[in-house]
Amino acid sequence: MERELLEQLNKWHEQDQFRLIIERIQQIPESERDYELIGQLSRAYNNEGRYREAVQQLLSVHEQGARDPLWQYRLGYAYYHMAMYEQALKAFEMANELLPHDESTIEFLEWTRPKAEKMQQDRQRHQEILLELEHSGRLNNLRAASGSYDPVSFWEQSEYALESYVSPPFDEEMIQTMEQELGYKLPASYIHLMNTQNGGIPAHTVFPTKEATSWAEDHIAITGIMGIARDKSNTLGGEFGSRFMIEDWGYPELGIVICDCPSAGHDVVMLDYRFCGPEGEPAVVHVDQEDDYEITYLAPNFEAFIRGLVDADTFDLSDEEDED
């Protein structure tokens, strides 16, 4: 890399001008980018919150970077913010092996170890549930649209829902552009539900949990389900949609924010693609900003989540209301 270019990139980095770094490096043909330049680009992607792109760049020079502690640290940093804690832990452990006692690496190791252990437990639970569904013959039912949703009984009708959630029907082009924008394939059961009504507030808004969150000891609550649209604030591509919650609120880049919660942004429900990849059938998780973005596994797929919603009266909410 030319010395003047490197000095300019470092100057922009000190000024937090990460987009300028990305734009400048992208002007250079990929075939002419060396290891140092790719490292600068991945660092800028990380600082811009574009973690998947950072990982893509870093893995393109995997052979050169494997014994480089800085490369391992940058890879771990990106994986950590994608909630890929098992992969992040491996990268930080290798960075620490190559450059022991680095304070930043040690700090991330302390943060990552318990999260990686939790992710491993969630992965095992997810696989066990899928195996159980497969043996029971219900797996295909849950993975595909079943035609059992009744919009009359499922959706709660209100002026607030119409103003903030409910959008006009969508077409195949809207699905494709939304998937491209979000970077993930939408589940068939979700698309089917949105065909009954494109976003809104369900009549049942509570989902039981086996572990406590900042919301309650044994359940979480949702406010609404985001539709396949951009016109309303609480839609996938709207003002307070999935990308907004990830980029502005710091939620992990593990998939798609699909439901908001009564906390007004401090917890959400997400489609989690970590175990299946961006084209697969995502699990459903609750992510709690109030608890360092703690992830609570809810259901193996979207339809199982929808079928698991219960009426708020199922739980005694008086203590929560008193606290509020």
C-alpha positions in Angstrom: 0.0 0.0 0.0 1.3 3.5 -0.9 2.4 5.4 2.2 0.3 8.5 1.4 -2.9 6.3 1.1 -2.1 4.6 4.4 -1.6 7.9 6.2 -4.9 9.2 4.8 -6.8 6.1 5.9 -5.3 6.3 9.4 -6.2 10.0 9.5 -9.8 9.3 8.6 -9.9 6.5 11.2 -8.8 8.9 13.9 -11.6 11.3 12.8 -14.2 8.5 12.8 -14.6 9.0 9.0 -15.2 5.3 8.4 -17.4 5.8 5.4 -14.7 7.7 3.6 -12.3 4.8 4.2 -14.8 2.4 2.7 -15.5 4.6 -0.3 -11.8 5.2 -1.0 -10.8 1.5 -0.8 -13.8 0.5 -2.9 -12.4 2.7 -5.7 -9.5 0.3 -5.9 -10.1 -2.9 -7.9 -10.4 -6.0 -5.7 -7.5 -7.6 -7.5 -5.3 -4.8 -6.5 -6.1 -4.8 -2.8 -3.4 -6.3 -0.6 -3.6 -7.8 2.8 -3.1 -4.5 4.6 -5.8 -2.7 2.5 -8.3 -5.5 3.2 -7.5 -5.2 6.9 -8.2 -1.5 6.8 -11.5 -2.1 5.0 -12.6 -4.7 7.5 -11.8 -2.4 10.4 -13.9 0.4 8.8 -16.8 -2.1 8.2 -16.6 -3.1 11.9 -16.7 0.5 13.0 -19.7 1.2 10.7 -21.6 -1.8 12.2 -21.4 -3.7 8.9 -20.2 -6.8 10.5 -21.1 -9.4 7.9 -19.2 -7.4 5.3 -16.2 -7.3 7.7 -16.3 -11.1 8.1 -16.5 -11.5 4.3 -13.4 -9.4 3.8 -11.4 -11.0 6.6 -12.2 -14.5 5.4 -11.0 -13.6 1.9 -7.4 -13.5 3.4 -7.8 -16.3 5.9 -4.5 -18.0 5.1 -2.5 -14.8 5.6 -4.5 -13.7 8.7 -4.6 -17.0 10.6 -1.4 -16.2 12.5 -2.0 -12.5 12.8 -3.5 -11.5 16.2 -5.0 -8.3 14.8 -6.8 -10.2 12.1 -8.1 -12.7 14.7 -9.2 -9.8 16.9 -11.1 -8.1 14.1 -12.8 -11.3 13.2 -13.8 -12.0 16.8 -15.1 -8.4 17.1 -17.3 -8.9 14.0 -18.6 -12.3 15.1 -19.3 -10.9 18.6 -21.6 -8.2 17.3 -23.3 -10.7 15.1 -24.0 -12.8 18.2 -21.9 -15.6 16.7 -20.4 -16.1 20.1 -18.9 -19.6 19.5 -16.9 -18.3 16.5 -16.0 -15.1 18.3 -14.6 -17.0 21.2 -12.3 -19.1 18.9 -11.0 -16.0 17.3 -10.4 -14.1 20.5 -8.7 -17.2 22.0 -6.4 -17.4 19.0 -5.6 -13.7 19.2 -4.7 -14.1 22.9 -2.5 -17.1 22.1 -0.7 -15.1 19.4 -0.4 -11.9 21.5 -0.9 -12.7 25.2 -2.1 -10.1 27.7 -3.6 -7.7 25.3 -6.2 -5.8 27.4 -8.9 -5.5 24.7 -8.7 -9.2 23.8 -8.9 -10.3 27.4 -11.9 -8.0 28.0 -13.7 -9.5 25.0 -12.8 -13.0 26.2 -14.5 -12.3 29.5 -17.6 -11.0 27.8 -17.7 -13.8 25.2 -17.2 -17.0 27.2 -20.6 -17.0 29.0 -22.4 -16.0 25.8 -20.7 -18.7 23.8 -21.7 -21.3 26.5 -25.3 -20.0 26.3 -25.3 -20.2 22.5 -24.1 -23.8 22.6 -26.9 -24.7 25.0 -29.4 -22.9 22.7 -28.1 -24.8 19.7 -28.4 -28.1 21.4 -32.0 -27.2 22.5 -32.9 -26.1 19.0 -31.6 -29.4 17.5 -33.5 -31.5 20.1 -36.7 -29.7 19.3 -36.3 -30.1 15.6 -35.6 -33.8 16.1 -38.7 -34.2 18.2 -40.8 -32.4 15.6 -39.4 -34.6 12.8 -40.1 -37.8 14.8 -43.7 -36.6 15.5 -44.3 -35.8 11.8 -45.0 -32.1 12.6 -41.8 -30.7 11.2 -43.1 -30.1 7.7 -46.3 -28.6 9.0 -44.3 -26.1 11.0 -42.0 -25.2 8.2 -44.7 -24.5 5.6 -47.7 -22.3 5.6 -50.6 -24.4 7.0 -53.6 -22.2 6.1 -54.9 -22.3 9.7 -54.7 -18.5 10.5 -58.0 -16.8 10.9 -57.5 -13.0 10.5 -60.8 -12.3 12.3 -59.7 -13.9 15.5 -55.9 -13.5 15.2 -55.6 -9.8 14.7 -56.7 -7.1 17.1 -58.3 -4.1 15.3 -57.5 -0.6 16.5 -56.7 2.9 15.2 -53.1 2.6 16.6 -52.6 -0.7 14.7 -53.8 0.9 11.4 -51.6 3.9 11.9 -48.4 2.2 12.9 -48.5 -1.4 11.6 -51.1 -2.4 9.0 -50.0 -1.9 5.4 -51.6 -2.7 2.1 -51.1 -6.1 0.5 -47.7 -6.8 -0.9 -46.5 -8.6 -4.1 -43.7 -10.9 -4.9 -41.5 -8.0 -5.9 -41.8 -6.5 -2.5 -40.8 -9.8 -0.9 -37.7 -10.0 -3.0 -36.6 -6.4 -2.5 -37.2 -6.7 1.3 -35.2 -9.9 1.5 -32.4 -8.2 -0.5 -32.5 -5.2 1.8 -32.5 -7.3 5.0 -30.1 -10.0 3.8 -32.3 -12.9 4.8 -35.0 -15.1 3.3 -38.4 -14.6 5.0 -40.0 -17.7 6.4 -43.0 -19.1 4.4 -45.2 -19.1 7.5 -44.5 -15.4 8.1 -45.3 -14.5 4.5 -48.6 -16.5 4.8 -49.6 -14.7 8.0 -48.9 -11.4 6.4 -51.2 -12.4 3.5 -54.1 -12.5 6.0 -53.2 -8.9 7.1 -49.9 -7.2 6.4 -48.7 -6.5 9.9 -50.6 -5.5 13.1 -51.3 -6.3 16.7 -52.3 -9.8 17.5 -55.0 -10.6 20.0 -52.6 -12.8 22.0 -49.4 -11.0 22.8 -47.6 -13.1 25.5 -45.2 -15.9 24.9 -44.2 -18.2 27.8 -40.4 -18.6 28.6 -38.4 -21.1 30.6 -36.1 -18.4 31.9 -36.4 -14.9 33.2 -35.8 -11.7 31.2 -36.0 -8.1 32.3 -39.7 -8.2 31.4 -40.8 -11.1 33.6 -39.8 -14.4 35.2 -41.7 -16.7 32.9 -42.8 -14.9 29.8 -42.2 -12.0 27.3 -44.8 -9.7 25.7 -44.9 -8.2 22.2 -46.7 -5.1 21.0 -47.1 -6.0 17.4 -45.7 -7.9 14.4 -44.0 -6.0 11.6 -45.4 -6.3 8.1 -43.7 -6.6 4.7 -43.7 -2.9 3.9 -41.9 0.4 4.3 -44.9 2.8 4.5 -45.7 2.5 8.3 -43.2 3.2 11.1 -43.5 -0.3 12.6 -42.9 -2.4 9.4 -39.8 -4.4 8.4 -38.5 -1.5 6.2 -40.2 1.4 8.1 -38.8 4.1 10.3 -38.6 1.8 13.3 -38.0 -1.3 11.3 -35.4 -4.1 11.5 -32.4 -2.2 10.1 -33.2 0.8 12.4 -33.2 -1.4 15.5 -29.9 -3.1 14.5 -28.1 0.0 13.3 -29.4 2.6 15.7 -30.2 0.6 18.8 -27.3 -1.8 18.6 -29.2 -5.1 18.4 -27.0 -8.0 17.2 -26.8 -8.7 13.5 -28.2 -12.2 13.8 -31.3 -11.8 11.6 -34.5 -9.8 11.4 -36.3 -7.8 14.1 -39.9 -9.1 13.6 -41.8 -7.9 16.7 -41.5 -4.9 18.9 -42.2 -5.0 22.7 -44.0 -2.8 25.2 -40.6 -1.5 26.4 -40.4 1.0 23.5 -37.2 -0.4 22.0 -35.5 -1.9 25.0 -36.3 -5.5 24.0 -37.4 -7.1 20.7 -38.3 -10.4 19.2 -36.1 -11.5 16.2 -35.8 -14.2 13.6 -32.5 -15.9 14.4 -30.5 -17.3 11.4 -27.4 -18.2 13.3 -28.1 -22.0 13.2 -29.5 -22.1 9.6 -27.8 -19.5 7.5 -29.5 -16.6 5.7 -31.5 -18.9 3.4 -32.7 -21.3 6.1 -35.6 -21.6 8.5 -34.8 -19.3 11.4 -35.5 -19.8 15.1 -37.2 -17.1 17.1 -35.5 -15.4 20.0 -36.1 -12.5 22.4 -33.2 -10.0 22.7 -33.0 -7.9 25.8 -31.1 -4.6 25.5 -31.6 -4.0 29.2 -29.5 -7.1 29.9 -26.5 -6.6 27.5 -28.6 -7.9 24.6 -29.1 -11.2 26.3 -30.7 -13.7 23.9 -33.5 -16.0 25.0 -34.5 -18.9 22.8 -38.3 -18.9 22.2 -39.3 -21.2 19.3 -37.7 -23.3 16.5 -39.5 -21.3 13.8 -42.0 -18.5 13.2 -45.1 -20.6 13.1 -44.3 -22.3 16.3 -43.8 -18.9 17.9 -47.2 -17.7 16.6 -48.9 -20.9 17.8 -47.3 -20.4 21.2 -48.7 -16.9 21.8 -51.2 -16.7 24.6 -53.6 -14.2 26.0 -52.1 -11.7 28.5 -54.7 -12.8 31.1 -52.9 -16.2 31.3 -50.3 -14.5 33.5 -50.7 -12.3 36.5 -49.4 -9.0 35.3 -50.4 -6.9 38.3 -46.9 -6.9 39.8 -45.4 -5.7 36.4 -48.0 -3.0 36.2 -47.2 -1.8 39.7 -43.5 -1.7 38.9 -44.3 0.4 35.7 
